[in-house]
């Protein structure tokens, strides 16, 4: 009878898929920056003191009062406050990326924004072209 042969092959196929289970070791939790180092915390505190969001002298410790000041600064500017610190806040505080060691520092220079007059001048020909149709 052919039934038992068919049953035996399917049973082997099912057990072949069961093997070792993958075990997570928890390394996924350790990716990225774990804490703010003392020098960077001091720089951020100095900038927050200059902006009147923090009082006292910079300690270099990322403590609760520093976190609260950073949350307040980011909230006042309309940025996220859950993940600290926001890159836009650091740039606004004057603590953005440093470009002195770049081979082509002019490549990271901000381009001037178009003035409203230039934008309006460019928009007029398009409006007149639409009206001519």
JSON list of C-alpha atoms in Angstrom, two decimals:
[
{"chain": "A", "resi": 1, "resn": "UNK", "atom": "CA", "xyz": [0.00, 0.00, 0.00]},
{"chain": "A", "resi": 2, "resn": "UNK", "atom": "CA", "xyz": [1.25, 3.43, -0.88]},
{"chain": "A", "resi": 3, "resn": "UNK", "atom": "CA", "xyz": [-0.30, 5.30, 2.08]},
{"chain": "A", "resi": 4, "resn": "UNK", "atom": "CA", "xyz": [2.34, 4.43, 4.68]},
{"chain": "A", "resi": 5, "resn": "UNK", "atom": "CA", "xyz": [5.18, 5.58, 2.39]},
{"chain": "A", "resi": 6, "resn": "UNK", "atom": "CA", "xyz": [3.52, 8.94, 1.84]},
{"chain": "A", "resi": 7, "resn": "UNK", "atom": "CA", "xyz": [2.94, 9.40, 5.58]},
{"chain": "A", "resi": 8, "resn": "UNK", "atom": "CA", "xyz": [6.55, 8.57, 6.38]},
{"chain": "A", "resi": 9, "resn": "UNK", "atom": "CA", "xyz": [7.97, 11.14, 3.93]},
{"chain": "A", "resi": 10, "resn": "UNK", "atom": "CA", "xyz": [5.75, 13.94, 5.21]},
{"chain": "A", "resi": 11, "resn": "UNK", "atom": "CA", "xyz": [6.68, 13.17, 8.80]},
{"chain": "A", "resi": 12, "resn": "UNK", "atom": "CA", "xyz": [10.39, 13.51, 7.94]},
{"chain": "A", "resi": 13, "resn": "UNK", "atom": "CA", "xyz": [9.77, 16.79, 6.15]},
{"chain": "A", "resi": 14, "resn": "UNK", "atom": "CA", "xyz": [8.00, 18.24, 9.18]},
{"chain": "A", "resi": 15, "resn": "UNK", "atom": "CA", "xyz": [10.72, 17.25, 11.65]},
{"chain": "A", "resi": 16, "resn": "UNK", "atom": "CA", "xyz": [13.47, 18.55, 9.37]},
{"chain": "A", "resi": 17, "resn": "UNK", "atom": "CA", "xyz": [12.31, 22.13, 9.94]},
{"chain": "A", "resi": 18, "resn": "UNK", "atom": "CA", "xyz": [12.60, 21.86, 13.70]},
{"chain": "A", "resi": 19, "resn": "UNK", "atom": "CA", "xyz": [16.11, 22.57, 14.77]},
{"chain": "A", "resi": 20, "resn": "UNK", "atom": "CA", "xyz": [17.96, 24.93, 17.03]},
{"chain": "A", "resi": 21, "resn": "UNK", "atom": "CA", "xyz": [16.07, 28.03, 17.97]},
{"chain": "A", "resi": 22, "resn": "UNK", "atom": "CA", "xyz": [17.80, 31.36, 17.61]},
{"chain": "A", "resi": 23, "resn": "UNK", "atom": "CA", "xyz": [18.54, 32.89, 20.96]},
{"chain": "A", "resi": 24, "resn": "UNK", "atom": "CA", "xyz": [18.80, 36.64, 21.31]},
{"chain": "A", "resi": 25, "resn": "UNK", "atom": "CA", "xyz": [21.68, 37.66, 23.42]},
{"chain": "A", "resi": 26, "resn": "UNK", "atom": "CA", "xyz": [20.46, 41.20, 24.12]},
{"chain": "A", "resi": 27, "resn": "UNK", "atom": "CA", "xyz": [23.14, 42.89, 22.03]},
{"chain": "A", "resi": 28, "resn": "UNK", "atom": "CA", "xyz": [20.46, 44.79, 20.14]},
{"chain": "A", "resi": 29, "resn": "UNK", "atom": "CA", "xyz": [19.94, 46.87, 23.26]},
{"chain": "A", "resi": 30, "resn": "UNK", "atom": "CA", "xyz": [23.50, 48.14, 23.25]},
{"chain": "A", "resi": 31, "resn": "UNK", "atom": "CA", "xyz": [23.58, 49.75, 19.81]},
{"chain": "A", "resi": 32, "resn": "UNK", "atom": "CA", "xyz": [24.11, 53.49, 19.54]},
{"chain": "A", "resi": 33, "resn": "UNK", "atom": "CA", "xyz": [25.14, 56.05, 22.10]},
{"chain": "A", "resi": 34, "resn": "UNK", "atom": "CA", "xyz": [24.42, 54.89, 25.62]},
{"chain": "A", "resi": 35, "resn": "UNK", "atom": "CA", "xyz": [25.08, 58.12, 27.51]},
{"chain": "A", "resi": 36, "resn": "UNK", "atom": "CA", "xyz": [26.36, 61.63, 26.96]},
{"chain": "A", "resi": 37, "resn": "UNK", "atom": "CA", "xyz": [30.01, 61.96, 27.89]},
{"chain": "A", "resi": 38, "resn": "UNK", "atom": "CA", "xyz": [31.15, 64.53, 30.42]},
{"chain": "A", "resi": 39, "resn": "UNK", "atom": "CA", "xyz": [32.70, 67.00, 27.96]},
{"chain": "A", "resi": 40, "resn": "UNK", "atom": "CA", "xyz": [29.63, 67.02, 25.68]},
{"chain": "A", "resi": 41, "resn": "UNK", "atom": "CA", "xyz": [27.28, 67.41, 28.67]},
{"chain": "A", "resi": 42, "resn": "UNK", "atom": "CA", "xyz": [29.36, 70.38, 29.84]},
{"chain": "A", "resi": 43, "resn": "UNK", "atom": "CA", "xyz": [29.15, 71.99, 26.35]},
{"chain": "A", "resi": 44, "resn": "UNK", "atom": "CA", "xyz": [25.37, 71.54, 26.27]},
{"chain": "A", "resi": 45, "resn": "UNK", "atom": "CA", "xyz": [25.00, 72.92, 29.79]},
{"chain": "A", "resi": 46, "resn": "UNK", "atom": "CA", "xyz": [27.10, 75.99, 28.91]},
{"chain": "A", "resi": 47, "resn": "UNK", "atom": "CA", "xyz": [24.93, 76.63, 25.84]},
{"chain": "A", "resi": 48, "resn": "UNK", "atom": "CA", "xyz": [21.71, 76.22, 27.86]},
{"chain": "A", "resi": 49, "resn": "UNK", "atom": "CA", "xyz": [23.07, 78.65, 30.49]},
{"chain": "A", "resi": 50, "resn": "UNK", "atom": "CA", "xyz": [23.84, 81.20, 27.73]},
{"chain": "A", "resi": 51, "resn": "UNK", "atom": "CA", "xyz": [20.26, 80.84, 26.47]},
{"chain": "A", "resi": 52, "resn": "UNK", "atom": "CA", "xyz": [18.84, 81.25, 30.04]},
{"chain": "A", "resi": 53, "resn": "UNK", "atom": "CA", "xyz": [17.34, 77.76, 30.14]},
{"chain": "A", "resi": 54, "resn": "UNK", "atom": "CA", "xyz": [19.67, 76.55, 32.88]},
{"chain": "A", "resi": 55, "resn": "UNK", "atom": "CA", "xyz": [21.07, 78.26, 35.96]},
{"chain": "A", "resi": 56, "resn": "UNK", "atom": "CA", "xyz": [24.28, 77.64, 37.84]},
{"chain": "A", "resi": 57, "resn": "UNK", "atom": "CA", "xyz": [27.59, 76.37, 36.56]},
{"chain": "A", "resi": 58, "resn": "UNK", "atom": "CA", "xyz": [28.11, 73.47, 34.13]},
{"chain": "A", "resi": 59, "resn": "UNK", "atom": "CA", "xyz": [28.89, 70.24, 35.97]},
{"chain": "A", "resi": 60, "resn": "UNK", "atom": "CA", "xyz": [29.44, 67.87, 33.05]},
{"chain": "A", "resi": 61, "resn": "UNK", "atom": "CA", "xyz": [26.85, 65.47, 34.46]},
{"chain": "A", "resi": 62, "resn": "UNK", "atom": "CA", "xyz": [23.73, 64.78, 32.37]},
{"chain": "A", "resi": 63, "resn": "UNK", "atom": "CA", "xyz": [21.41, 65.12, 35.35]},
{"chain": "A", "resi": 64, "resn": "UNK", "atom": "CA", "xyz": [17.69, 65.72, 35.72]},
{"chain": "A", "resi": 65, "resn": "UNK", "atom": "CA", "xyz": [17.95, 69.52, 35.74]},
{"chain": "A", "resi": 66, "resn": "UNK", "atom": "CA", "xyz": [19.92, 69.45, 32.48]},
{"chain": "A", "resi": 67, "resn": "UNK", "atom": "CA", "xyz": [17.37, 67.09, 30.90]},
{"chain": "A", "resi": 68, "resn": "UNK", "atom": "CA", "xyz": [14.52, 69.37, 32.02]},
{"chain": "A", "resi": 69, "resn": "UNK", "atom": "CA", "xyz": [16.26, 72.43, 30.57]},
{"chain": "A", "resi": 70, "resn": "UNK", "atom": "CA", "xyz": [16.83, 70.64, 27.26]},
{"chain": "A", "resi": 71, "resn": "UNK", "atom": "CA", "xyz": [13.20, 69.48, 27.11]},
{"chain": "A", "resi": 72, "resn": "UNK", "atom": "CA", "xyz": [12.04, 73.08, 27.75]},
{"chain": "A", "resi": 73, "resn": "UNK", "atom": "CA", "xyz": [14.38, 74.45, 25.06]},
{"chain": "A", "resi": 74, "resn": "UNK", "atom": "CA", "xyz": [13.22, 71.89, 22.49]},
{"chain": "A", "resi": 75, "resn": "UNK", "atom": "CA", "xyz": [9.55, 72.40, 23.40]},
{"chain": "A", "resi": 76, "resn": "UNK", "atom": "CA", "xyz": [9.87, 76.19, 23.04]},
{"chain": "A", "resi": 77, "resn": "UNK", "atom": "CA", "xyz": [11.21, 75.68, 19.53]},
{"chain": "A", "resi": 78, "resn": "UNK", "atom": "CA", "xyz": [8.56, 73.16, 18.52]},
{"chain": "A", "resi": 79, "resn": "UNK", "atom": "CA", "xyz": [10.88, 70.15, 18.36]},
{"chain": "A", "resi": 80, "resn": "UNK", "atom": "CA", "xyz": [10.46, 66.68, 19.84]},
{"chain": "A", "resi": 81, "resn": "UNK", "atom": "CA", "xyz": [11.08, 66.37, 23.55]},
{"chain": "A", "resi": 82, "resn": "UNK", "atom": "CA", "xyz": [11.09, 62.60, 24.11]},
{"chain": "A", "resi": 83, "resn": "UNK", "atom": "CA", "xyz": [14.52, 61.74, 22.72]},
{"chain": "A", "resi": 84, "resn": "UNK", "atom": "CA", "xyz": [17.30, 63.91, 24.04]},
{"chain": "A", "resi": 85, "resn": "UNK", "atom": "CA", "xyz": [18.99, 65.89, 22.68]},
{"chain": "A", "resi": 86, "resn": "UNK", "atom": "CA", "xyz": [17.50, 66.76, 19.29]},
{"chain": "A", "resi": 87, "resn": "UNK", "atom": "CA", "xyz": [20.08, 67.50, 16.58]},
{"chain": "A", "resi": 88, "resn": "UNK", "atom": "CA", "xyz": [18.26, 70.69, 15.56]},
{"chain": "A", "resi": 89, "resn": "UNK", "atom": "CA", "xyz": [18.45, 71.93, 19.15]},
{"chain": "A", "resi": 90, "resn": "UNK", "atom": "CA", "xyz": [22.18, 71.22, 19.32]},
{"chain": "A", "resi": 91, "resn": "UNK", "atom": "CA", "xyz": [22.76, 73.08, 16.06]},
{"chain": "A", "resi": 92, "resn": "UNK", "atom": "CA", "xyz": [20.65, 76.03, 17.27]},
{"chain": "A", "resi": 93, "resn": "UNK", "atom": "CA", "xyz": [22.69, 76.09, 20.49]},
{"chain": "A", "resi": 94, "resn": "UNK", "atom": "CA", "xyz": [25.86, 76.35, 18.39]},
{"chain": "A", "resi": 95, "resn": "UNK", "atom": "CA", "xyz": [26.89, 72.75, 19.07]},
{"chain": "A", "resi": 96, "resn": "UNK", "atom": "CA", "xyz": [26.42, 71.28, 15.62]},
{"chain": "A", "resi": 97, "resn": "UNK", "atom": "CA", "xyz": [28.98, 69.25, 13.70]},
{"chain": "A", "resi": 98, "resn": "UNK", "atom": "CA", "xyz": [32.46, 70.66, 13.47]},
{"chain": "A", "resi": 99, "resn": "UNK", "atom": "CA", "xyz": [33.80, 71.12, 9.94]},
{"chain": "A", "resi": 100, "resn": "UNK", "atom": "CA", "xyz": [37.38, 72.34, 10.51]},
{"chain": "A", "resi": 101, "resn": "UNK", "atom": "CA", "xyz": [39.00, 69.00, 9.54]},
{"chain": "A", "resi": 102, "resn": "UNK", "atom": "CA", "xyz": [37.13, 68.54, 6.26]},
{"chain": "A", "resi": 103, "resn": "UNK", "atom": "CA", "xyz": [38.98, 68.46, 2.95]},
{"chain": "A", "resi": 104, "resn": "UNK", "atom": "CA", "xyz": [36.24, 70.50, 1.27]},
{"chain": "A", "resi": 105, "resn": "UNK", "atom": "CA", "xyz": [34.60, 72.64, 3.98]},
{"chain": "A", "resi": 106, "resn": "UNK", "atom": "CA", "xyz": [32.82, 74.73, 1.34]},
{"chain": "A", "resi": 107, "resn": "UNK", "atom": "CA", "xyz": [30.76, 71.64, 0.44]},
{"chain": "A", "resi": 108, "resn": "UNK", "atom": "CA", "xyz": [28.88, 71.88, 3.75]},
{"chain": "A", "resi": 109, "resn": "UNK", "atom": "CA", "xyz": [28.27, 75.63, 3.64]},
{"chain": "A", "resi": 110, "resn": "UNK", "atom": "CA", "xyz": [24.56, 76.44, 3.69]},
{"chain": "A", "resi": 111, "resn": "UNK", "atom": "CA", "xyz": [23.21, 77.76, 0.41]},
{"chain": "A", "resi": 112, "resn": "UNK", "atom": "CA", "xyz": [21.41, 81.08, 0.60]},
{"chain": "A", "resi": 113, "resn": "UNK", "atom": "CA", "xyz": [17.63, 80.76, 0.44]},
{"chain": "A", "resi": 114, "resn": "UNK", "atom": "CA", "xyz": [15.76, 82.34, -2.42]},
{"chain": "A", "resi": 115, "resn": "UNK", "atom": "CA", "xyz": [14.32, 85.71, -1.49]},
{"chain": "A", "resi": 116, "resn": "UNK", "atom": "CA", "xyz": [10.55, 86.24, -1.70]},
{"chain": "A", "resi": 117, "resn": "UNK", "atom": "CA", "xyz": [11.05, 88.77, -4.52]},
{"chain": "A", "resi": 118, "resn": "UNK", "atom": "CA", "xyz": [12.90, 86.19, -6.61]},
{"chain": "A", "resi": 119, "resn": "UNK", "atom": "CA", "xyz": [10.22, 83.62, -5.93]},
{"chain": "A", "resi": 120, "resn": "UNK", "atom": "CA", "xyz": [7.44, 86.03, -6.97]},
{"chain": "A", "resi": 121, "resn": "UNK", "atom": "CA", "xyz": [9.33, 87.04, -10.10]},
{"chain": "A", "resi": 122, "resn": "UNK", "atom": "CA", "xyz": [9.65, 83.41, -11.11]},
{"chain": "A", "resi": 123, "resn": "UNK", "atom": "CA", "xyz": [5.98, 82.74, -10.38]},
{"chain": "A", "resi": 124, "resn": "UNK", "atom": "CA", "xyz": [4.57, 85.58, -12.58]},
{"chain": "A", "resi": 125, "resn": "UNK", "atom": "CA", "xyz": [5.48, 84.05, -15.95]},
{"chain": "A", "resi": 126, "resn": "UNK", "atom": "CA", "xyz": [3.84, 80.79, -14.90]},
{"chain": "A", "resi": 127, "resn": "UNK", "atom": "CA", "xyz": [0.65, 82.58, -13.85]},
{"chain": "A", "resi": 128, "resn": "UNK", "atom": "CA", "xyz": [0.51, 84.56, -17.09]},
{"chain": "A", "resi": 129, "resn": "UNK", "atom": "CA", "xyz": [1.08, 81.39, -19.09]},
{"chain": "A", "resi": 130, "resn": "UNK", "atom": "CA", "xyz": [-1.86, 79.73, -17.34]},
{"chain": "A", "resi": 131, "resn": "UNK", "atom": "CA", "xyz": [-4.11, 82.72, -17.98]},
{"chain": "A", "resi": 132, "resn": "UNK", "atom": "CA", "xyz": [-3.33, 82.68, -21.72]},
{"chain": "A", "resi": 133, "resn": "UNK", "atom": "CA", "xyz": [-4.75, 79.20, -22.19]}
]
